[in-house]
């Protein structure tokens, strides 16, 4: 399937590296054998990733191009986020462990202590800052719309050209809220991940989805 990338809004999206979260409660029942748990914790740097958001992070079958094993899996994770994670782990003198986690599960995994950090395109909203800390931005990107080449909206030049279009974005992201800027749009339910949106676009369930430019370029190149 061919896709065309269209500019959606003149808004800069901050992709940020999140390094600090809340540790597990020391009074919980899982705190048995503290010496073992503390040793494991200090020797590893556990990073949560979707492993499905190319070119920042993706899943592959081998360790080519510096990919890292995914915890509890026979697969590997690669991408810019993984390279950053490797550098941080190296600087800390710890072994990097990649924990593949769905987008909606990243924050709970961090606050519960399952992972030590999230490295992802996660905007530092006021609500998120109430429970987690963010580092400085390491990448900024524009938001765009991905549509089918040759489809009804292939020649759109303005966001208002999408009046009547069935649009969506990823669940629990501000991408989904910017759809409200388009008058007369049919706002479909948000989706869990980008592979699901690509399938929905190909099948005709939606006419387009909001994303960042690098992901859109990756989607276009892959199809």
XYZ file of C-alpha atoms in Angstrom:
223
model
C 0.000 0.000 0.000
C 1.300 3.428 -0.910
C 0.751 6.267 1.505
C 1.115 10.014 1.174
C 2.259 12.285 3.985
C 0.342 15.537 4.434
C 1.107 18.347 6.863
C -1.595 18.505 9.526
C -0.796 21.427 11.798
C 2.091 23.772 12.431
C 2.707 22.367 15.881
C 6.059 21.132 17.130
C 5.902 17.818 18.915
C 8.534 17.225 21.570
C 9.787 13.674 21.746
C 11.350 13.367 25.155
C 13.527 10.972 27.045
C 12.044 10.065 30.409
C 14.569 8.853 32.934
C 13.123 9.014 36.438
C 10.043 7.329 37.875
C 8.524 6.082 41.083
C 10.030 3.000 42.694
C 8.062 0.095 44.118
C 6.664 0.346 47.638
C 9.183 -1.178 50.025
C 6.344 -2.483 52.214
C 4.792 -4.593 49.469
C 4.703 -8.379 49.674
C 7.070 -8.602 46.711
C 9.910 -7.234 48.838
C 11.102 -10.691 49.926
C 14.780 -11.623 49.443
C 15.807 -7.935 49.330
C 19.486 -8.723 48.771
C 18.727 -10.544 45.515
C 16.273 -7.919 44.296
C 18.605 -5.051 45.123
C 21.521 -6.732 43.352
C 19.474 -7.336 40.215
C 18.127 -3.802 40.276
C 21.537 -2.193 40.582
C 23.076 -4.328 37.832
C 20.435 -3.710 35.153
C 18.791 -0.720 33.485
C 15.270 -1.762 32.450
C 13.777 0.390 29.697
C 10.181 0.235 28.495
C 9.513 0.542 24.756
C 6.597 -0.215 22.440
C 9.032 -1.817 19.995
C 6.621 -0.877 17.219
C 7.245 2.783 16.433
C 9.842 2.926 13.659
C 12.256 4.584 13.190
C 12.517 5.198 16.934
C 11.937 1.626 18.078
C 10.887 -1.589 16.386
C 10.947 -5.382 16.676
C 13.175 -7.629 14.559
C 14.235 -11.275 14.499
C 17.999 -10.947 15.014
C 20.658 -8.722 16.558
C 21.723 -7.051 13.311
C 22.516 -3.329 13.350
C 23.004 -3.292 17.092
C 19.570 -4.598 18.093
C 19.102 -5.696 21.713
C 17.221 -8.791 22.975
C 13.699 -8.129 24.229
C 13.200 -9.426 27.752
C 11.289 -12.728 27.827
C 11.252 -13.024 24.040
C 13.216 -14.499 21.144
C 12.941 -11.159 19.332
C 15.144 -8.070 19.340
C 14.543 -4.322 19.544
C 16.251 -1.776 17.316
C 15.957 1.929 16.561
C 17.098 5.340 17.742
C 15.542 4.896 21.192
C 17.444 1.644 21.655
C 20.727 3.328 20.731
C 20.071 6.048 23.304
C 19.210 3.406 25.902
C 22.488 1.608 25.178
C 24.487 4.779 25.753
C 22.703 5.555 29.016
C 23.136 2.010 30.301
C 26.809 2.125 29.361
C 27.259 5.406 31.182
C 25.617 3.939 34.266
C 27.732 0.803 34.058
C 24.634 -1.388 33.872
C 23.285 -4.094 31.579
C 20.481 -2.861 29.321
C 17.206 -4.791 29.465
C 14.487 -3.885 26.946
C 10.955 -4.536 28.206
C 8.411 -4.546 25.370
C 5.345 -2.710 26.672
C 2.168 -1.381 25.062
C 1.854 2.404 25.017
C -0.949 2.455 27.589
C 1.104 0.248 29.894
C 4.300 2.318 29.915
C 3.386 4.721 32.716
C 1.983 2.000 35.022
C 5.115 -0.075 34.397
C 7.317 2.854 35.396
C 5.393 3.922 38.474
C 5.127 0.322 39.703
C 8.872 -0.235 39.374
C 8.636 -2.851 36.627
C 10.920 -0.675 34.499
C 13.452 2.019 35.362
C 12.750 4.377 32.465
C 10.701 5.024 29.360
C 12.498 6.174 26.238
C 9.792 7.239 23.816
C 7.975 10.041 22.044
C 6.056 11.036 25.149
C 5.071 14.676 25.605
C 5.656 16.188 29.071
C 2.051 17.078 29.874
C 1.097 18.600 33.219
C -0.822 15.456 34.149
C 2.147 13.187 33.474
C 4.498 15.478 35.380
C 2.435 14.858 38.506
C 3.789 11.299 38.728
C 6.929 11.096 36.575
C 9.961 13.204 35.648
C 11.204 14.084 32.167
C 14.643 14.781 30.788
C 15.381 17.422 28.154
C 14.031 16.802 24.646
C 16.208 14.759 22.335
C 14.104 15.171 19.186
C 11.351 17.438 17.843
C 8.998 16.704 14.967
C 5.928 18.062 13.175
C 2.578 16.331 13.187
C 1.337 15.061 9.826
C -1.567 13.107 8.353
C -1.060 9.739 6.662
C -3.567 8.897 3.896
C -3.834 6.405 1.048
C -2.147 7.430 -2.167
C -4.803 7.635 -4.847
C -7.546 7.812 -2.237
C -10.239 10.427 -1.693
C -7.944 12.692 0.343
C -4.763 12.212 -1.648
C -4.833 15.772 -2.988
C -5.674 17.505 0.290
C -3.680 20.693 0.851
C -5.310 21.947 4.062
C -6.564 20.287 7.213
C -10.037 21.577 6.376
C -9.961 19.460 3.204
C -10.538 16.515 5.546
C -14.123 17.522 6.322
C -16.146 14.298 6.427
C -13.032 12.116 6.659
C -12.769 9.237 9.129
C -9.668 10.026 11.175
C -7.968 8.629 14.246
C -4.713 8.629 16.227
C -3.032 6.634 18.964
C -4.803 6.139 22.278
C -3.729 8.389 25.163
C -1.780 10.829 22.986
C -2.431 14.471 22.208
C -2.388 13.496 18.519
C -5.970 12.376 19.015
C -7.076 15.728 20.424
C -5.792 17.784 17.480
C -8.330 16.082 15.216
C -10.888 18.376 16.856
C -9.355 21.259 14.877
C -10.912 19.882 11.688
C -14.518 20.936 11.103
C -16.974 18.204 10.184
C -14.503 15.377 10.701
C -15.628 11.889 11.701
C -13.460 11.167 14.727
C -13.048 7.420 14.964
C -12.078 5.701 18.250
C -8.390 6.000 19.120
C -6.263 2.924 18.401
C -3.687 1.114 20.509
C -0.712 1.317 18.167
C 0.534 2.378 14.746
C 0.530 -1.067 13.102
C -3.208 -1.225 13.861
C -3.744 2.185 12.261
C -1.831 1.158 9.142
C -4.041 -1.917 8.771
C -7.180 0.179 9.310
C -6.048 2.642 6.645
C -5.310 -0.106 4.156
C -8.684 -1.773 4.752
C -10.640 1.472 4.405
C -11.820 1.574 8.017
C -10.258 5.040 8.287
C -9.247 7.699 5.764
C -6.173 8.851 7.648
C -4.349 8.998 10.951
C -2.318 11.628 12.785
C 1.312 10.875 13.539
C 4.774 12.424 13.670
C 6.677 12.924 10.443
C 9.374 10.245 11.050
C 6.747 7.537 11.631
C 4.872 8.648 8.517
C 8.026 8.471 6.408
C 8.708 5.012 7.841
C 5.165 3.902 6.969
C 5.516 5.218 3.429
C 8.891 3.518 2.950
C 7.620 0.195 4.292
C 4.753 0.085 1.821
